[in-house]
Coordinates of C-alpha atoms in Angstrom, one line a residue:
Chain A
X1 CA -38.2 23.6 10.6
X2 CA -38.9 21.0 8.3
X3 CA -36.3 19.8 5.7
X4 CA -37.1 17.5 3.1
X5 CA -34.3 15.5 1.0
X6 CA -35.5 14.0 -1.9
X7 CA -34.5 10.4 -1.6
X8 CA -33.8 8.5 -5.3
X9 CA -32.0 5.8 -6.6
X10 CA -28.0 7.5 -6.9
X11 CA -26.2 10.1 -4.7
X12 CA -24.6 10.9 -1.7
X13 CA -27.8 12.0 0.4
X14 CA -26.4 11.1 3.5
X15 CA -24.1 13.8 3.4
X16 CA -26.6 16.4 3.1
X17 CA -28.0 15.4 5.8
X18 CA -25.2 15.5 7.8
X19 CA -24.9 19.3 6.5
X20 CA -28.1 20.2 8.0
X21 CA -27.3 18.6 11.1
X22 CA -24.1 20.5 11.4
X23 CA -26.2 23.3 11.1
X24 CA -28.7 22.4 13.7
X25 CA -31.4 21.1 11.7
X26 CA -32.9 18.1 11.3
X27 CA -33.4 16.5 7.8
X28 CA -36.2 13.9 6.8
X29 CA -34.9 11.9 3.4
X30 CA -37.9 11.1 1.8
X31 CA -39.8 10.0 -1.4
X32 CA -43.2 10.4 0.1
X33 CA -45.3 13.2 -2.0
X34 CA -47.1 14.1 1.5
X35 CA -43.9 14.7 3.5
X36 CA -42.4 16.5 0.8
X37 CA -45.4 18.4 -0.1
X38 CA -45.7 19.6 3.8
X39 CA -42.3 20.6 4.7
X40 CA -40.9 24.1 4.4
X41 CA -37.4 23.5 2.7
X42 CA -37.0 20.7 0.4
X43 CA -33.6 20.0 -1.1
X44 CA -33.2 17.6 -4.4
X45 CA -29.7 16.8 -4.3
X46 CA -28.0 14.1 -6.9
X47 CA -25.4 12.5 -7.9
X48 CA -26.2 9.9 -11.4
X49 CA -26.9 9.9 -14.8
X50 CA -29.9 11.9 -15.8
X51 CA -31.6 9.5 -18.0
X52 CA -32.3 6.9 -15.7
X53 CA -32.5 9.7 -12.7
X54 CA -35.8 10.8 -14.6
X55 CA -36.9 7.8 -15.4
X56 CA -37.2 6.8 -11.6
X57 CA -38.7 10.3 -10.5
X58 CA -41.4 10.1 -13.2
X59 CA -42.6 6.4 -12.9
X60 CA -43.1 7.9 -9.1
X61 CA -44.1 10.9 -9.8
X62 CA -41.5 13.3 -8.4
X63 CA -41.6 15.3 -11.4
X64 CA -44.5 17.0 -11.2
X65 CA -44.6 17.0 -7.6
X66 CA -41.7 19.2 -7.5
X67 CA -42.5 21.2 -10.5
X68 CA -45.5 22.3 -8.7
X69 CA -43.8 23.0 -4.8
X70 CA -44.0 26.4 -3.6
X71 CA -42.0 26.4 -0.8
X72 CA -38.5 27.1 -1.1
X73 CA -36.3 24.0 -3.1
X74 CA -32.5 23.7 -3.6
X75 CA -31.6 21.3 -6.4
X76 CA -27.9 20.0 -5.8
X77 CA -25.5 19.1 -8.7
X78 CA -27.4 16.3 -11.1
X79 CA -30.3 18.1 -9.2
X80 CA -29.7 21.3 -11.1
X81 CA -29.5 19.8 -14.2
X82 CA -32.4 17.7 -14.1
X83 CA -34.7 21.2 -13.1
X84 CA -34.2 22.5 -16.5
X85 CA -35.7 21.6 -19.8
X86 CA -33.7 19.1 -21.2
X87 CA -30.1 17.4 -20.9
X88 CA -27.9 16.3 -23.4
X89 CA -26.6 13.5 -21.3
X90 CA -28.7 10.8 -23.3
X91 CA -31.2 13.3 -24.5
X92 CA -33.1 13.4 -21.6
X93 CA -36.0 15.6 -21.4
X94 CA -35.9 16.9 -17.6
X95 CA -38.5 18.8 -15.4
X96 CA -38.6 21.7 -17.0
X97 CA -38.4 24.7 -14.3
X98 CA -35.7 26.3 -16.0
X99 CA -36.2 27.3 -19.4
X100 CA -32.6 25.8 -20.1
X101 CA -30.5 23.0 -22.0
X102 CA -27.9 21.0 -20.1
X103 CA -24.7 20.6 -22.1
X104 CA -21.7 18.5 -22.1
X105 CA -18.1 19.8 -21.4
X106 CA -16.5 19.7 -25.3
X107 CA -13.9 17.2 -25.6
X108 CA -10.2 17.9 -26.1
X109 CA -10.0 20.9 -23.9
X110 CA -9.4 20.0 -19.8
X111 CA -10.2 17.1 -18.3
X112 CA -13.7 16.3 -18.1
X113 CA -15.7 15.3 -14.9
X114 CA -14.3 19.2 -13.7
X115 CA -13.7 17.9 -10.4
X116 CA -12.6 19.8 -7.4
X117 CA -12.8 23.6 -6.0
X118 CA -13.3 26.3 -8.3
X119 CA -14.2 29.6 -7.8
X120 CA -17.4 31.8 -8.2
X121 CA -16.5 34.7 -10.3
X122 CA -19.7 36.3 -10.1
X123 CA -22.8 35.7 -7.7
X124 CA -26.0 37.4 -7.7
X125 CA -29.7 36.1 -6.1
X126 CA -31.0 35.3 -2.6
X127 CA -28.5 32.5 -1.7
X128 CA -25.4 34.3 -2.5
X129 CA -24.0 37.5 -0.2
X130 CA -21.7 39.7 -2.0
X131 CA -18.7 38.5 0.4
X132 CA -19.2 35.1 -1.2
X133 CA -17.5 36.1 -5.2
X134 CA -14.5 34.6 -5.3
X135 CA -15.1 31.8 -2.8
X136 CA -14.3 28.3 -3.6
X137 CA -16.7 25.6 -4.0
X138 CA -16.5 22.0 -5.0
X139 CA -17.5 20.5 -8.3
X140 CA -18.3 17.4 -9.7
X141 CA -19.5 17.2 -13.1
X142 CA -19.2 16.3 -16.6
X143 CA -22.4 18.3 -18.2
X144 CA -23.3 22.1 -17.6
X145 CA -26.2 24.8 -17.3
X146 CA -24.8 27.5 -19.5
X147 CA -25.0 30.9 -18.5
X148 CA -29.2 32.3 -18.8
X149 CA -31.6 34.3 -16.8
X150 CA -31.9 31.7 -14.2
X151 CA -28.3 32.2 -13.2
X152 CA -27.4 33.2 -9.8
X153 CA -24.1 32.4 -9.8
X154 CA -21.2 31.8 -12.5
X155 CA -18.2 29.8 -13.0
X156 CA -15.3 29.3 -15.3
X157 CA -13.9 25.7 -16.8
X158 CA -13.4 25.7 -20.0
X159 CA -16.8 27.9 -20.7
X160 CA -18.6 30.0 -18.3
X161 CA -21.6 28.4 -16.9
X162 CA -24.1 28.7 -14.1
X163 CA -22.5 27.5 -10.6
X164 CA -26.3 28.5 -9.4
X165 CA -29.6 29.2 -10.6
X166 CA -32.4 30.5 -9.1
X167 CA -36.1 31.2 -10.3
X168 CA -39.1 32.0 -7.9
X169 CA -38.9 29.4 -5.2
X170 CA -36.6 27.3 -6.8
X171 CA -32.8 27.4 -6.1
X172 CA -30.1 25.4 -7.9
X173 CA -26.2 24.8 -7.2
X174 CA -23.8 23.3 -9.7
X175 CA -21.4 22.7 -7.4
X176 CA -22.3 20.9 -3.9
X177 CA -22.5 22.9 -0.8
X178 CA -22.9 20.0 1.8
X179 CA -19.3 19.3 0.5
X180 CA -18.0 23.4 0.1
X181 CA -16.2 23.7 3.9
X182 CA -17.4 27.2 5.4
X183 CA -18.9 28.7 2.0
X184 CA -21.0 26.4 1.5
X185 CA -22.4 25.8 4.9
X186 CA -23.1 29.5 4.4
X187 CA -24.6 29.0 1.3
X188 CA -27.2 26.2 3.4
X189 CA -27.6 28.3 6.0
X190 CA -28.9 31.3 3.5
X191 CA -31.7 29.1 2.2
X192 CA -33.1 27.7 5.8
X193 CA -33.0 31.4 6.3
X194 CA -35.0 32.4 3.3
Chain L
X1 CA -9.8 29.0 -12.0
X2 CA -10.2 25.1 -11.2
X3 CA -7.4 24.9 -7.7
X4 CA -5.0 22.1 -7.5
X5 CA -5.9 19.7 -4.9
X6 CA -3.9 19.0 -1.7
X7 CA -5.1 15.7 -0.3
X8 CA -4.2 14.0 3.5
X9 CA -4.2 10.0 3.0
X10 CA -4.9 8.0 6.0
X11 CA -4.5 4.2 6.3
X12 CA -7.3 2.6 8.4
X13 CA -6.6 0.2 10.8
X14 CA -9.4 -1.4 12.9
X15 CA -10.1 2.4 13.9
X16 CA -7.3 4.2 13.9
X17 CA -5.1 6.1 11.5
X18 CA -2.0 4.1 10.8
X19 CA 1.1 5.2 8.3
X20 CA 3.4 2.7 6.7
X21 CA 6.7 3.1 5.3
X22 CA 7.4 1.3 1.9
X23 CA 4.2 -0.3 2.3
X24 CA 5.2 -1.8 5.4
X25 CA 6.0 -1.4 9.1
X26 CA 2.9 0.6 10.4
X27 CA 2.9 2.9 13.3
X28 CA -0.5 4.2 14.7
X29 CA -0.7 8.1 14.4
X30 CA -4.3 9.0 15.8
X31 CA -7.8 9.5 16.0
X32 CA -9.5 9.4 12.1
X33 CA -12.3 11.9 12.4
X34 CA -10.3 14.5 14.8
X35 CA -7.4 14.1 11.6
X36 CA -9.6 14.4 9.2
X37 CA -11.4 17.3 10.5
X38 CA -8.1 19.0 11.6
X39 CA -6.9 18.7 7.9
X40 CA -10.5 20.2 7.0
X41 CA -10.1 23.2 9.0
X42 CA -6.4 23.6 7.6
X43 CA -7.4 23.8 4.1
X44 CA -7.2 20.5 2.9
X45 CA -9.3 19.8 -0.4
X46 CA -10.5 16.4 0.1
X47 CA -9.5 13.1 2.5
X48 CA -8.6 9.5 1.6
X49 CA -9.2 6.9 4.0
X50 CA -8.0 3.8 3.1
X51 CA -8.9 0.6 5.4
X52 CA -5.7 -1.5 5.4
X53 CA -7.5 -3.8 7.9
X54 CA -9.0 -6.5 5.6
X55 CA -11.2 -8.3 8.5
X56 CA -14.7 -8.7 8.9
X57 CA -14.5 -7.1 12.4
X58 CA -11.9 -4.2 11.1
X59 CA -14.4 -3.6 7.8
X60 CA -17.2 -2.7 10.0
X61 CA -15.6 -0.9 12.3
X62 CA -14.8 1.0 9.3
X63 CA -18.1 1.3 7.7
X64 CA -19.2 2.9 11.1
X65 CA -15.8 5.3 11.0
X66 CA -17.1 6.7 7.1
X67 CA -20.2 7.2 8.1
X68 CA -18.7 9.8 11.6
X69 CA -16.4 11.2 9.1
X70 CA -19.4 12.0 7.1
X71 CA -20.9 13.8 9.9
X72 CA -18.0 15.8 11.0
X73 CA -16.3 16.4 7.6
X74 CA -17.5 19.4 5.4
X75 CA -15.1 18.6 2.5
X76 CA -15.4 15.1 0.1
X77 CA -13.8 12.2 1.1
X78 CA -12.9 9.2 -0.7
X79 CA -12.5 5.7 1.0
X80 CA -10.8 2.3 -0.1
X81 CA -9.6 -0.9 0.9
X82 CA -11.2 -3.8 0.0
X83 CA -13.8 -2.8 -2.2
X84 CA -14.7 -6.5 -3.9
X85 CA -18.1 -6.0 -4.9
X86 CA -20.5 -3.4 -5.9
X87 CA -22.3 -4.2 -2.8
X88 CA -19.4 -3.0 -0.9
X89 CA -19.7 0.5 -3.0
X90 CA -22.9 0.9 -2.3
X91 CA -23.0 0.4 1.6
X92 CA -20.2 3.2 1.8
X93 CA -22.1 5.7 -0.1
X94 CA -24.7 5.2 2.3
X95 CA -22.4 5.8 5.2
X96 CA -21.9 9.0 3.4
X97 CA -18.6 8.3 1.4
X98 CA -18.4 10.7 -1.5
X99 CA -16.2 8.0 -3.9
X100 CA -14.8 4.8 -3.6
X101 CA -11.4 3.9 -4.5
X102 CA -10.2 0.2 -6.0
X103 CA -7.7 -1.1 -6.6
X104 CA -6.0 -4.5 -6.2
X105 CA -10.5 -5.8 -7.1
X106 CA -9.9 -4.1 -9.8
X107 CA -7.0 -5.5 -11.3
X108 CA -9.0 -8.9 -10.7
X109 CA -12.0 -7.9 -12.3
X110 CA -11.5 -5.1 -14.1
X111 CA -15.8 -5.3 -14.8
X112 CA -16.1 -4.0 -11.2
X113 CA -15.4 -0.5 -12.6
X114 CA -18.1 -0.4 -15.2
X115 CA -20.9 -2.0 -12.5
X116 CA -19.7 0.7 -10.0
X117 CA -19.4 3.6 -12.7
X118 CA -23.1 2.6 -13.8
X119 CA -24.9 2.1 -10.8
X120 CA -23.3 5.8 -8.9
X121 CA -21.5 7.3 -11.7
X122 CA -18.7 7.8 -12.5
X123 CA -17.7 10.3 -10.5
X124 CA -17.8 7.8 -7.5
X125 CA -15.2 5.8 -8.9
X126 CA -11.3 5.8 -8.4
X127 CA -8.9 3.8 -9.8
X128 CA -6.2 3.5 -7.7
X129 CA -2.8 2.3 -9.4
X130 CA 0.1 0.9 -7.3
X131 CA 3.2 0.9 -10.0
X132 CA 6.8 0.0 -10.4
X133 CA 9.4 1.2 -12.3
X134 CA 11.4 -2.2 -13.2
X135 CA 13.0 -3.4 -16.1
X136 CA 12.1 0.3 -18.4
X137 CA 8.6 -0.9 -17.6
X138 CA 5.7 0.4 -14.6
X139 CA 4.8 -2.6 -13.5
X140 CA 1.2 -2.8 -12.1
X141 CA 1.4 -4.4 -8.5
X142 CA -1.4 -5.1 -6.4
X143 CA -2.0 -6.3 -2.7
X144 CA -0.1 -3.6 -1.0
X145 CA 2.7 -3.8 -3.6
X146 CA 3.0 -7.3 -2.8
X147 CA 2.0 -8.9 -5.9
X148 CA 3.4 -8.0 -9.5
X149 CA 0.5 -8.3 -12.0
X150 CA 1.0 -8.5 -16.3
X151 CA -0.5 -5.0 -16.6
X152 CA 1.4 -2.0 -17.3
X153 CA 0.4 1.6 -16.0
X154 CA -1.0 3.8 -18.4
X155 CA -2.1 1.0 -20.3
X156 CA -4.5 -0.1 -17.2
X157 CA -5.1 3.3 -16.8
X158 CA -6.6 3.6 -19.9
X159 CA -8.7 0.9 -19.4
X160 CA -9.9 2.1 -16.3
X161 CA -11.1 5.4 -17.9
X162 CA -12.3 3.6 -20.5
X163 CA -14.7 1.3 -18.4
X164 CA -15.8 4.5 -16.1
X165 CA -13.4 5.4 -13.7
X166 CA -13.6 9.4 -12.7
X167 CA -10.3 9.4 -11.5
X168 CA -7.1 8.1 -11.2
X169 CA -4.8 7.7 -7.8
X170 CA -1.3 6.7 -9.4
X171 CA 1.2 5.9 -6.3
X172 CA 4.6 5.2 -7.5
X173 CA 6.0 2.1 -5.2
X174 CA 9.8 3.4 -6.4
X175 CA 8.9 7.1 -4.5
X176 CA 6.2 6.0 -1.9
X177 CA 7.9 6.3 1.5
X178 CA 11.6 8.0 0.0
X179 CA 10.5 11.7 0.8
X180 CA 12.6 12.8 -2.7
X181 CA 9.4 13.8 -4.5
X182 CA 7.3 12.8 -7.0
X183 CA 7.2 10.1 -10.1
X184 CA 7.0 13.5 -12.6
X185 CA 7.5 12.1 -15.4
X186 CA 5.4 9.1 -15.2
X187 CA 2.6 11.7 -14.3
X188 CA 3.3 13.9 -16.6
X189 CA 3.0 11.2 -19.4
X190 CA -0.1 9.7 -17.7
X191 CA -2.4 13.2 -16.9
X192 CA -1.2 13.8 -20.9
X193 CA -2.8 10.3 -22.2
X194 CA -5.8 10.5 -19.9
X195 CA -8.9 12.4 -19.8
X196 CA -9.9 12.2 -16.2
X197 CA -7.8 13.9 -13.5
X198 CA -4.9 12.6 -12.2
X199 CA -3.8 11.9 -8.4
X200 CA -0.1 11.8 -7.3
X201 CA 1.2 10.0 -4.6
X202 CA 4.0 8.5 -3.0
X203 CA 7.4 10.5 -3.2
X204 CA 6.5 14.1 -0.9
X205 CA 9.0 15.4 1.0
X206 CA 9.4 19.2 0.5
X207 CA 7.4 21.4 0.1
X208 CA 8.9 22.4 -3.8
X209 CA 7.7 18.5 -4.8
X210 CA 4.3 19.7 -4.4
X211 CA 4.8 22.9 -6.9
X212 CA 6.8 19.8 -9.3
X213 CA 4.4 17.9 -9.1
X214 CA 2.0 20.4 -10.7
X215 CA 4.1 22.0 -13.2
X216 CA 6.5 18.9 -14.0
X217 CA 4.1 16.2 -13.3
X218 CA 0.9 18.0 -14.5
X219 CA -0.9 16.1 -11.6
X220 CA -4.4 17.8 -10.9
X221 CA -4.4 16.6 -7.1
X222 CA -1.6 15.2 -4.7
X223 CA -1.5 12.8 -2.0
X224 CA 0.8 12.5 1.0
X225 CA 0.5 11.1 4.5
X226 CA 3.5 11.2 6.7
X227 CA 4.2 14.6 6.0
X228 CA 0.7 15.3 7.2
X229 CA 0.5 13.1 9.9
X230 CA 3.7 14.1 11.8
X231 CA 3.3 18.0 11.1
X232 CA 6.5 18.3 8.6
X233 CA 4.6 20.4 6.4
X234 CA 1.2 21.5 8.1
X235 CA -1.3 22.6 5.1
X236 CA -1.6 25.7 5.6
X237 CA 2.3 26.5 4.8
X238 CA 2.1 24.3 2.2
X239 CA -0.5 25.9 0.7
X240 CA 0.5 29.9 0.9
X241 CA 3.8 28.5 -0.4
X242 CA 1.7 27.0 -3.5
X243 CA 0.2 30.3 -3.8
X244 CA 3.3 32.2 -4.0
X245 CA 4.8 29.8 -6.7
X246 CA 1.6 31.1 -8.9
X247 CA 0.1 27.3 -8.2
X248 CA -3.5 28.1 -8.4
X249 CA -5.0 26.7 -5.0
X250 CA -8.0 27.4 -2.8

């Protein structure tokens, strides 16, 4: 199987990488439209601010490129976000796949980036077997999907919101599997199965 | 529920996993990766590494140690010890670090925080805070608690948030290495004036420091080592214990 990871300017791809390896499979990182275009998983992970994320992917490109994928795509963390309409985090208008804003956390309540293992109070869609509600994940984030159609999974720090997303082909996580101990390795494994 | 965070701490040296006492005598306690990995399969929430080394030959040696841990390791992991430049940053995120933590750089050029908070976010970015408690004042020490500076705690703290740091790693120099628990108070004051999560370290003995530590100290995450290292208080103990004492953990 081949497993393309979108390779930008900001995150931790490495580690993603390493996921896949730990689960046997190889991963290509990559920001060539014909690799990505040809492989059969492609994973847009992220770790940034969304403003000048887009602004890379879209002087190369990468926007509509993976808009317009049809094999299975798992956007990771900033990943998410930046597959929805638009982000509040410098009013950034972001690929568009789901019809959804990106919010900030409101001030004066927890402490904002939510950072660390929470748990997912409710899981629906492809990437998510029943025995997974409940399960801890790890999150690092200071803006959120709220809770829509696209939502496969949900959360709760300060507000619900959408741990996970899914629509068609395209899978999202909030939270970062690669970095979710046994959970989210099953989480990674249910997508190169899909 | 967001979980409190339980997190091993391992000094770096040239390789291996050292511990000090009062930032000083260190005694070699093992293999990095195998440690970290063990803790990982325990239930720990995250790792620190922290390269002690401070040699050209020991930094790259531990360059190629983050980026095994990366491999092996399927919870975050932050690593510090002589970041100096944003350069530094950079070549442990590609070795697969998940944040950096600065210290003693950043006391010297506080500007080091904003250029590493801009260029991976701030998420990437941990202030770490050696204090002590001298003259009704935390004093803010750097060097391995070697070297007293003019800045206060919460003060630099502040700062630090202000100029993009996700997180704070406050060790108290007064507890570190005295097993009688946590700086609570200090904590308490500091998680209250900041914005971004607190870490506490230096001070665990017993297992009831880590439940003070949350409810006193209002810490989001603590640190220890020895306690780790030498098996005094294995994670998983530590955590059903948490669990019982209505601590929310994973």
């Amino acid at each position: 199987m081949k497993v393309a990871i979108i390779k930008y300017n900001a995150g931790n791809i490495r580690s993603v990488d390493h996921a896949l390896k730990r689960l046997g499979v190889h991963g290509d990182i990559t920001d060539d439209p014909a690799t990505i275009t040809a492989a059969d998983r492609v994973i847009f992970p992220g770790v940034g601010e969304a403003g000048t994320t887009m602004k890379y992917l879209v002087e190369r490109g990468l926007d509509r490129l993976l808009k317009d994928l049809t094999q299975p795509v798992l956007g990771i963390c900033l990943g998410q976000q930046l597959m929805c309409s638009w982000s509040e985090e410098g009013d950034t208008t972001c690929i568009g796949i789901f019809d959804q804003p990106v919010r900030r956390f409101p001030a004066g309540g927890l402490k904002v980036p939510h950072m660390g293992w929470n748990s997912l109070d409710w899981v629906g869609g492809d990437l998510f077997p029943a025995e997974l509600k409940g399960s801890y994940v790890y999150f690092v984030h200071s803006y959120y999907v709220p809770v829509g159609e696209n939502t496969a999974a949900e959360t709760n720090y300060m507000v619900p919101f959408s741990a996970a997303m899914q629509k068609n082909n395209f899978y999202a996580t909030q939270f970062h599997p690669e970095k979710s101990g046994d959970p989210g390795e099953l989480i990674l494994s249910q997508f190169l199965k899909l | 529920m967001l979980a409190k965070r339980i997190i091993p701490c391992l000094d770096i040296r040239n390789g291996l996993t050292v511990k000090g006492i009062n930032f000083e005598n260190v005694v070699d306690v093992g293999d990095p990766v195998e440690l970290g990995a063990k803790y990982a399969r325990e239930g720990a929430d995250e790792l620190v590494y922290l390269d002690i080394t401070a040699t050209h030959e020991g930094r790259k040696l531990f360059t190629n140690l983050v980026s095994s841990i990366s491999e092996h390791l399927n919870i975050p992991f932050t690593v510090g010890g002589g970041i100096d430049r944003v350069e530094d940053a950079d070549q442990l995120l590609s070795a697969g670090a998940d944040k950096v933590s600065v210290n003693s750089s950043a006391v010297r050029d506080p500007g080091l925080i904003d250029r590493i908070a801009r260029g991976f976010g701030n998420q990437f970015v941990v202030v770490a805070i050696d204090a002590q408690w001298k003259n009704d004042r935390w004093t803010v020490y750097i060097n391995g608690g070697r070297i007293a500076t003019e800045k206060e705690l919460s003060s630099w703290a502040l700062e630090a948030q202000e100029r993009g740091a996700g997180e704070i790693l406050f060790t108290s120099m007064n507890h570190d290495g005295t097993k009688k628990g946590y700086a609570c108070e200090a904590l308490r004051e500091l998680s209250q004036k900041l914005s971004i999560p607190v870490i506490a370290s230096g001070g665990a003995g017993e297992k009831e420091h880590f439940v003070e530590v949350f409810e006193k100290g209002e810490a989001d995450a603590a640190l220890a080592a020895s306690i780790f290292h030498y098996n005094e208080i294995p994670v998983p103990e530590l955590k059903a214990y948490l669990k019982k004492n209505n601590i929310i953990v994973r």
